[in-house]
mmCIF file of C-alpha atoms and ligand atoms in Angstrom:
data_model
loop_
_atom_site.group_PDB
_atom_site.id
_atom_site.type_symbol
_atom_site.label_atom_id
_atom_site.label_comp_id
_atom_site.label_asym_id
_atom_site.label_seq_id
_atom_site.Cartn_x
_atom_site.Cartn_y
_atom_site.Cartn_z
ATOM 1 C CA MET R 12 103.546 10.874 14.603
ATOM 2 C CA TYR R 13 103.430 7.196 13.363
ATOM 3 C CA LEU R 14 106.881 6.648 14.797
ATOM 4 C CA LEU R 15 105.816 8.008 18.204
ATOM 5 C CA VAL R 16 102.828 5.644 18.282
ATOM 6 C CA LEU R 17 105.025 2.695 17.417
ATOM 7 C CA LEU R 18 107.455 3.710 20.122
ATOM 8 C CA LEU R 19 104.721 4.170 22.706
ATOM 9 C CA SER R 20 103.039 0.824 21.828
ATOM 10 C CA THR R 21 106.468 -0.906 21.999
ATOM 11 C CA LEU R 22 107.068 0.621 25.404
ATOM 12 C CA LEU R 23 103.636 -0.555 26.557
ATOM 13 C CA LEU R 24 103.977 -4.042 25.262
ATOM 14 C CA TYR R 25 107.527 -4.600 26.406
ATOM 15 C CA PRO R 26 108.202 -2.129 29.222
ATOM 16 C CA LEU R 27 111.760 -1.314 29.783
ATOM 17 C CA SER R 28 111.607 -2.804 33.367
ATOM 18 C CA GLU R 29 111.225 -6.237 31.809
ATOM 19 C CA GLY R 30 114.868 -6.030 30.702
ATOM 20 C CA PRO R 31 116.537 -8.533 28.360
ATOM 21 C CA GLN R 32 114.383 -11.315 26.907
ATOM 22 C CA THR R 33 117.008 -14.076 27.046
ATOM 23 C CA PRO R 34 116.977 -16.333 30.077
ATOM 24 C CA THR R 35 120.107 -17.534 31.739
ATOM 25 C CA LEU R 36 120.460 -21.367 32.359
ATOM 26 C CA ILE R 37 122.715 -22.774 34.922
ATOM 27 C CA VAL R 38 123.331 -26.327 35.862
ATOM 28 C CA VAL R 39 124.080 -27.597 39.399
ATOM 29 C CA PRO R 40 126.625 -29.114 39.917
ATOM 30 C CA SER R 41 128.440 -26.844 37.480
ATOM 31 C CA GLY R 42 129.764 -28.604 34.458
ATOM 32 C CA GLY R 43 126.858 -31.028 34.700
ATOM 33 C CA GLN R 44 129.063 -34.078 35.332
ATOM 34 C CA VAL R 45 127.358 -36.502 37.712
ATOM 35 C CA TYR R 46 127.106 -40.154 38.463
ATOM 36 C CA ALA R 47 123.885 -42.003 37.845
ATOM 37 C CA GLU R 48 121.317 -41.615 40.645
ATOM 38 C CA GLU R 49 122.760 -38.248 41.617
ATOM 39 C CA THR R 50 120.584 -35.095 41.364
ATOM 40 C CA VAL R 51 121.062 -32.438 38.674
ATOM 41 C CA ILE R 52 119.169 -29.146 38.867
ATOM 42 C CA LEU R 53 118.719 -26.836 35.950
ATOM 43 C CA VAL R 54 117.830 -23.282 36.905
ATOM 44 C CA CYS R 55 116.440 -20.917 34.317
ATOM 45 C CA GLU R 56 116.332 -17.228 35.197
ATOM 46 C CA LEU R 57 114.828 -14.301 33.447
ATOM 47 C CA PRO R 58 116.836 -11.369 35.146
ATOM 48 C CA GLY R 59 114.520 -8.511 36.378
ATOM 49 C CA GLN R 60 111.250 -10.443 35.743
ATOM 50 C CA LEU R 61 108.991 -10.063 38.617
ATOM 51 C CA GLY R 62 105.486 -11.573 38.606
ATOM 52 C CA LEU R 63 104.156 -15.048 38.413
ATOM 53 C CA ASN R 64 102.982 -14.989 34.764
ATOM 54 C CA TRP R 65 105.996 -16.598 33.145
ATOM 55 C CA GLN R 66 106.127 -20.247 32.353
ATOM 56 C CA PHE R 67 109.386 -21.905 31.787
ATOM 57 C CA TYR R 68 110.065 -24.505 29.011
ATOM 58 C CA TRP R 69 112.977 -26.897 28.874
ATOM 59 C CA HIS R 70 114.260 -28.383 25.654
ATOM 60 C CA LYS R 71 116.648 -31.203 25.448
ATOM 61 C CA ASP R 72 118.999 -31.924 22.475
ATOM 62 C CA ARG R 73 116.848 -29.975 19.949
ATOM 63 C CA GLN R 74 114.890 -26.848 20.173
ATOM 64 C CA ASP R 75 112.514 -27.677 17.324
ATOM 65 C CA THR R 76 110.534 -30.454 19.233
ATOM 66 C CA GLY R 77 108.228 -29.944 22.153
ATOM 67 C CA ALA R 78 109.517 -28.886 25.552
ATOM 68 C CA VAL R 79 110.586 -31.870 27.713
ATOM 69 C CA LYS R 80 109.040 -30.107 30.694
ATOM 70 C CA TRP R 81 107.552 -26.711 31.659
ATOM 71 C CA ALA R 82 106.697 -25.126 34.967
ATOM 72 C CA LEU R 83 105.447 -21.759 36.304
ATOM 73 C CA GLY R 84 108.116 -19.374 37.306
ATOM 74 C CA SER R 85 108.552 -18.141 40.807
ATOM 75 C CA ALA R 86 107.951 -14.515 41.786
ATOM 76 C CA GLN R 87 111.545 -13.747 40.967
ATOM 77 C CA GLY R 88 111.250 -15.024 37.446
ATOM 78 C CA VAL R 89 113.199 -18.165 38.066
ATOM 79 C CA ALA R 90 112.205 -21.830 37.643
ATOM 80 C CA ALA R 91 114.156 -25.062 38.403
ATOM 81 C CA TYR R 92 114.012 -28.450 36.599
ATOM 82 C CA THR R 93 115.229 -31.180 38.858
ATOM 83 C CA LEU R 94 116.531 -34.480 37.533
ATOM 84 C CA GLN R 95 116.041 -36.305 40.892
ATOM 85 C CA ARG R 96 117.928 -39.556 39.974
ATOM 86 C CA ALA R 97 119.939 -38.985 36.886
ATOM 87 C CA SER R 98 120.509 -41.698 34.402
ATOM 88 C CA GLY R 99 122.107 -42.180 31.034
ATOM 89 C CA LYS R 100 119.084 -40.968 29.237
ATOM 90 C CA HIS R 101 119.457 -37.516 30.865
ATOM 91 C CA THR R 102 122.862 -37.032 29.158
ATOM 92 C CA GLY R 103 122.638 -34.241 26.519
ATOM 93 C CA GLN R 104 122.226 -30.490 25.904
ATOM 94 C CA TYR R 105 119.529 -28.435 27.458
ATOM 95 C CA TRP R 106 118.069 -24.965 26.785
ATOM 96 C CA CYS R 107 115.271 -23.191 28.505
ATOM 97 C CA ARG R 108 113.031 -20.277 27.516
ATOM 98 C CA ALA R 109 110.076 -18.546 29.102
ATOM 99 C CA GLY R 110 106.753 -17.581 27.754
ATOM 100 C CA LYS R 111 103.581 -15.885 28.774
ATOM 101 C CA GLY R 112 100.286 -14.466 27.566
ATOM 102 C CA GLN R 113 97.753 -15.853 24.996
ATOM 103 C CA PRO R 114 98.972 -16.306 22.297
ATOM 104 C CA VAL R 115 102.252 -17.104 24.041
ATOM 105 C CA PHE R 116 105.022 -14.676 23.750
ATOM 106 C CA TYR R 117 108.288 -16.524 23.990
ATOM 107 C CA THR R 118 111.680 -15.249 25.037
ATOM 108 C CA GLN R 119 114.834 -16.243 23.283
ATOM 109 C CA TYR R 120 116.320 -19.601 24.101
ATOM 110 C CA SER R 121 119.061 -19.487 26.844
ATOM 111 C CA GLN R 122 122.546 -20.665 26.111
ATOM 112 C CA ALA R 123 122.921 -24.430 26.003
ATOM 113 C CA VAL R 124 124.193 -26.372 29.046
ATOM 114 C CA SER R 125 125.399 -29.961 29.044
ATOM 115 C CA VAL R 126 124.504 -32.740 31.355
ATOM 116 C CA ASN R 127 126.692 -35.846 31.456
ATOM 117 C CA VAL R 128 125.613 -38.720 33.536
ATOM 118 C CA THR R 129 128.156 -41.542 34.056
ATOM 119 C CA GLU R 130 127.360 -44.927 35.281
ATOM 120 C CA ILE R 131 129.678 -45.986 38.198
ATOM 121 C CA PHE R 132 129.220 -49.583 37.483
ATOM 122 C CA THR R 133 130.066 -51.110 33.981
ATOM 123 C CA ALA R 134 128.971 -54.515 35.168
ATOM 124 C CA VAL R 135 128.039 -56.429 38.223
ATOM 125 C CA THR R 136 128.512 -60.169 38.083
ATOM 126 C CA LEU R 137 127.412 -62.973 40.539
ATOM 127 C CA LEU R 138 129.579 -66.118 40.429
ATOM 128 C CA ALA R 139 128.821 -69.488 42.102
ATOM 129 C CA SER R 140 131.681 -71.694 43.256
ATOM 130 C CA PRO R 141 132.221 -74.556 42.919
ATOM 131 C CA SER R 142 129.007 -74.787 40.860
ATOM 132 C CA THR R 143 125.312 -73.810 40.833
ATOM 133 C CA VAL R 144 124.400 -77.368 41.623
ATOM 134 C CA ILE R 145 125.442 -78.121 45.248
ATOM 135 C CA LYS R 146 125.722 -81.395 47.083
ATOM 136 C CA GLU R 147 123.635 -81.507 50.181
ATOM 137 C CA GLY R 148 125.876 -80.606 53.169
ATOM 138 C CA ALA R 149 128.711 -79.229 50.933
ATOM 139 C CA ALA R 150 130.111 -75.762 51.076
ATOM 140 C CA PHE R 151 129.544 -73.134 48.406
ATOM 141 C CA ASN R 152 130.416 -69.512 47.810
ATOM 142 C CA LEU R 153 128.702 -66.747 45.924
ATOM 143 C CA THR R 154 130.915 -63.892 44.842
ATOM 144 C CA CYS R 155 129.713 -60.568 43.645
ATOM 145 C CA GLU R 156 132.179 -58.584 41.425
ATOM 146 C CA ALA R 157 131.622 -54.999 40.359
ATOM 147 C CA LEU R 158 133.495 -53.430 37.359
ATOM 148 C CA LEU R 159 133.802 -49.637 37.797
ATOM 149 C CA THR R 160 133.759 -47.156 35.022
ATOM 150 C CA LYS R 161 137.286 -46.131 34.050
ATOM 151 C CA GLN R 162 136.416 -42.484 33.952
ATOM 152 C CA SER R 163 135.160 -42.419 37.522
ATOM 153 C CA HIS R 164 138.241 -40.539 38.736
ATOM 154 C CA VAL R 165 137.828 -37.635 36.327
ATOM 155 C CA LEU R 166 134.434 -36.696 37.681
ATOM 156 C CA SER R 167 133.956 -33.430 39.513
ATOM 157 C CA ASP R 168 132.921 -34.641 42.983
ATOM 158 C CA PRO R 169 136.029 -34.650 45.065
ATOM 159 C CA ASP R 170 134.368 -36.836 47.675
ATOM 160 C CA GLN R 171 134.004 -39.592 45.203
ATOM 161 C CA ASN R 172 137.725 -40.156 44.642
ATOM 162 C CA VAL R 173 137.942 -43.466 42.859
ATOM 163 C CA THR R 174 140.541 -44.809 45.338
ATOM 164 C CA THR R 175 138.274 -44.097 48.314
ATOM 165 C CA MET R 176 135.080 -45.074 46.563
ATOM 166 C CA VAL R 177 133.403 -47.611 48.826
ATOM 167 C CA VAL R 178 131.280 -50.324 47.091
ATOM 168 C CA THR R 179 129.150 -52.504 49.268
ATOM 169 C CA PHE R 180 127.232 -55.570 48.220
ATOM 170 C CA THR R 181 123.830 -57.052 49.127
ATOM 171 C CA PHE R 182 122.948 -60.640 48.359
ATOM 172 C CA MET R 183 119.282 -61.493 47.736
ATOM 173 C CA ARG R 184 117.685 -64.976 47.737
ATOM 174 C CA ASN R 185 114.290 -65.151 46.069
ATOM 175 C CA GLY R 186 113.977 -61.431 46.613
ATOM 176 C CA TRP R 187 114.989 -61.421 50.318
ATOM 177 C CA PRO R 188 118.276 -60.102 51.530
ATOM 178 C CA VAL R 189 120.560 -62.819 53.097
ATOM 179 C CA LEU R 190 123.662 -60.639 53.464
ATOM 180 C CA THR R 191 123.668 -56.872 53.491
ATOM 181 C CA ASN R 192 126.451 -54.184 53.276
ATOM 182 C CA SER R 193 129.192 -56.714 52.607
ATOM 183 C CA VAL R 194 132.474 -55.104 51.728
ATOM 184 C CA SER R 195 134.095 -58.383 50.559
ATOM 185 C CA GLY R 196 131.255 -59.381 48.221
ATOM 186 C CA LEU R 197 131.453 -62.820 49.385
ATOM 187 C CA TYR R 198 128.421 -64.901 50.651
ATOM 188 C CA SER R 199 129.684 -68.197 52.055
ATOM 189 C CA VAL R 200 127.598 -71.311 53.040
ATOM 190 C CA ALA R 201 129.385 -74.063 54.947
ATOM 191 C CA HIS R 202 126.653 -76.791 54.814
ATOM 192 C CA ALA R 203 124.145 -76.442 52.016
ATOM 193 C CA ASN R 204 120.575 -77.587 52.609
ATOM 194 C CA THR R 205 117.295 -76.934 50.917
ATOM 195 C CA CYS R 206 117.018 -73.542 52.618
ATOM 196 C CA HIS R 207 119.858 -72.300 50.550
ATOM 197 C CA THR R 208 118.357 -73.208 47.209
ATOM 198 C CA GLY R 209 116.667 -70.491 45.136
ATOM 199 C CA THR R 210 117.350 -67.596 42.809
ATOM 200 C CA TYR R 211 120.148 -65.257 43.918
ATOM 201 C CA ARG R 212 121.178 -61.847 42.783
ATOM 202 C CA CYS R 213 123.518 -59.314 44.171
ATOM 203 C CA VAL R 214 123.286 -55.494 44.217
ATOM 204 C CA ALA R 215 126.465 -53.382 44.257
ATOM 205 C CA ARG R 216 126.122 -49.993 45.760
ATOM 206 C CA SER R 217 128.328 -46.880 45.866
ATOM 207 C CA GLY R 218 126.819 -43.725 47.199
ATOM 208 C CA LYS R 219 123.365 -43.452 45.568
ATOM 209 C CA ALA R 220 124.385 -45.543 42.553
ATOM 210 C CA LYS R 221 123.593 -49.188 42.452
ATOM 211 C CA ARG R 222 123.541 -51.986 39.985
ATOM 212 C CA THR R 223 122.025 -55.458 40.105
ATOM 213 C CA SER R 224 123.599 -58.600 38.801
ATOM 214 C CA HIS R 225 121.837 -61.211 36.708
ATOM 215 C CA ASP R 226 120.111 -64.069 38.473
ATOM 216 C CA VAL R 227 121.915 -67.269 39.565
ATOM 217 C CA THR R 228 119.857 -70.267 40.583
ATOM 218 C CA ILE R 229 121.309 -72.542 43.190
ATOM 219 C CA THR R 230 119.872 -76.118 43.292
ATOM 220 C CA LEU R 231 120.775 -79.153 45.501
ATOM 221 C CA ASP R 232 122.260 -82.153 43.773
ATOM 222 C CA THR R 233 119.423 -84.605 44.547
ATOM 223 C CA LEU R 234 120.576 -87.294 42.119
ATOM 224 C CA SER R 235 120.650 -90.015 44.808
ATOM 225 C CA LEU R 236 117.237 -88.855 46.172
ATOM 226 C CA THR R 237 115.900 -89.139 42.694
ATOM 227 C CA LEU R 238 117.304 -92.629 42.231
ATOM 228 C CA VAL R 239 115.647 -93.737 45.517
ATOM 229 C CA ALA R 240 112.295 -92.148 44.334
ATOM 230 C CA ILE R 241 112.455 -93.750 40.893
ATOM 231 C CA PHE R 242 113.430 -97.163 42.474
ATOM 232 C CA GLY R 243 110.452 -96.872 44.874
ATOM 233 C CA THR R 244 108.059 -96.032 41.975
ATOM 234 C CA ILE R 245 109.245 -99.009 39.937
ATOM 235 C CA LEU R 246 108.760 -101.214 42.964
ATOM 236 C CA ILE R 247 105.105 -100.123 43.425
ATOM 237 C CA LEU R 248 104.252 -100.002 39.740
ATOM 238 C CA PHE R 249 106.095 -103.020 38.509
ATOM 239 C CA VAL R 250 106.716 -105.390 41.363
ATOM 240 C CA GLY R 251 103.356 -105.060 42.865
ATOM 241 C CA PRO R 252 101.422 -106.179 39.742
ATOM 242 C CA VAL R 253 103.921 -108.834 39.120
ATOM 243 C CA ALA R 254 103.460 -110.322 42.574
ATOM 244 C CA PHE R 255 99.674 -110.062 41.931
ATOM 245 C CA ILE R 256 99.922 -111.841 38.634
ATOM 246 C CA LEU R 257 102.197 -114.428 40.150
ATOM 247 C CA ARG R 258 99.741 -115.145 42.974
ATOM 248 C CA LYS R 259 96.909 -115.457 40.468
ATOM 249 C CA SER R 260 98.775 -117.838 38.283
ATOM 250 C CA ILE R 261 99.583 -119.911 41.327
ATOM 251 C CA LEU R 262 95.925 -120.050 42.180
ATOM 252 C CA ILE R 263 94.914 -120.936 38.652
ATOM 253 C CA TRP R 264 97.619 -123.582 38.609
ATOM 254 C CA ARG R 265 96.366 -124.852 41.935
ATOM 255 C CA ALA R 266 92.850 -124.921 40.549
ATOM 256 C CA ALA R 267 94.023 -126.778 37.471
ATOM 257 C CA VAL R 268 95.882 -129.495 39.532
ATOM 258 C CA PRO R 269 93.427 -132.336 39.990
ATOM 259 C CA HIS R 270 92.924 -133.295 43.657
HETATM 260 C C1 NAG H 2 130.803 -37.681 29.595
HETATM 261 O O1 NAG H 2 131.809 -37.842 30.498
HETATM 262 C C2 NAG H 2 132.734 -38.948 30.126
HETATM 263 C C3 NAG H 2 133.721 -39.032 31.278
HETATM 264 O O2 NAG H 2 134.207 -37.831 31.522
HETATM 265 C C4 NAG H 2 133.273 -38.683 28.754
HETATM 266 O O3 NAG H 2 134.182 -39.774 28.453
HETATM 267 C C5 NAG H 2 132.210 -38.509 27.744
HETATM 268 O O4 NAG H 2 132.762 -38.282 26.469
HETATM 269 C C6 NAG H 2 131.307 -37.486 28.190
HETATM 270 N N1 NAG H 2 130.153 -37.563 27.252
HETATM 271 C C7 NAG H 2 129.599 -36.453 26.783
HETATM 272 C C8 NAG H 2 128.420 -36.652 25.887
HETATM 273 O O5 NAG H 2 129.942 -35.284 27.023
HETATM 274 C C1 NAG H 3 134.939 -69.811 49.642
HETATM 275 O O1 NAG H 3 135.709 -68.670 49.887
HETATM 276 C C2 NAG H 3 136.611 -68.752 50.960
HETATM 277 C C3 NAG H 3 137.308 -67.432 51.086
HETATM 278 O O2 NAG H 3 137.802 -67.013 49.857
HETATM 279 C C4 NAG H 3 137.588 -69.947 50.509
HETATM 280 O O3 NAG H 3 138.556 -70.088 51.629
HETATM 281 C C5 NAG H 3 136.785 -71.151 50.387
HETATM 282 O O4 NAG H 3 137.748 -72.214 49.933
HETATM 283 C C6 NAG H 3 135.784 -70.936 49.254
HETATM 284 N N1 NAG H 3 134.921 -72.170 49.241
HETATM 285 C C7 NAG H 3 134.465 -72.677 48.058
HETATM 286 C C8 NAG H 3 133.544 -73.888 48.121
HETATM 287 O O5 NAG H 3 134.736 -72.201 47.024
HETATM 288 C C1 NAG H 4 142.335 -39.888 46.314
HETATM 289 O O1 NAG H 4 142.386 -40.326 47.690
HETATM 290 C C2 NAG H 4 143.707 -40.768 47.991
HETATM 291 C C3 NAG H 4 143.514 -41.374 49.420
HETATM 292 O O2 NAG H 4 142.768 -40.581 50.212
HETATM 293 C C4 NAG H 4 144.703 -39.602 47.866
HETATM 294 O O3 NAG H 4 146.005 -40.018 48.254
HETATM 295 C C5 NAG H 4 144.659 -39.139 46.466
HETATM 296 O O4 NAG H 4 145.557 -37.954 46.361
HETATM 297 C C6 NAG H 4 143.271 -38.783 46.005
HETATM 298 N N1 NAG H 4 143.330 -38.411 44.669
HETATM 299 C C7 NAG H 4 142.615 -37.330 44.162
HETATM 300 C C8 NAG H 4 142.716 -37.124 42.667
HETATM 301 O O5 NAG H 4 142.031 -36.561 44.809
#
């Protein structure tokens, strides 16, 4: 009798139609290998679970800390967790589980899936030639160099074959683009003037991935102008009073000379 009650209550609490209590976690793209800025989708599914009552919890790297995200399931007992623009911090292992009721009844954890986000660019460098201090009217070049990750070619996306990977460069001066979608990575100025001074940076792009260089400040060599300015100041500050004193002493001298 006792056994029968136990069996009945078990059937009522966990009806057979609910099926297995272990969700399945899949990652898209499969393998979880993506470049930075690409999208990764984790899909957690409880097979045979109809109804909107389930909430889905995602755990990253450890199961014993709080869920990194949770969401309501769909009517099909499925929920998705989208990493819209993947970055290095998303690399790791993920699990999901579902829960419902109060207090929460949790399912088992799913199996683990891995996400591995690779940066395309290891470094992006902006170089000024011949120097960051340019003589007025002289030519100068800014060159943007992108260093690509060695592993790029082993990644799963066949469209992003490393030999066909197109990298384009945008040059910014004081935050405004001065050259966009350059394939050569060269920004050339034939005759420098004050318009060309400022803080430059370049942005390398490949697909959705991008990386920005450090800042390079271009100034004009205004040594000669400075000399003129200093000389002018000396003239006003020093020669002026001297002339005044001279004039005064001449007047005094004149006054002192008996008529
Ligand atoms: C991520 O992928 C790269 C390139 O395939 C590999 O070198 C690295 O070991 C992987 N990292 C992890 C945590 O799986
Ligand atoms: C700028 O680059 C062009 C093309 O590489 C080169 O011919 C020129 O000499 C460079 N000018 C300077 C100032 O470096
Ligand atoms: C990469 O692209 C080049 C040129 O389109 C092709 O010859 C090569 O076989 C490709 N490599 C891989 C691994 O797909």
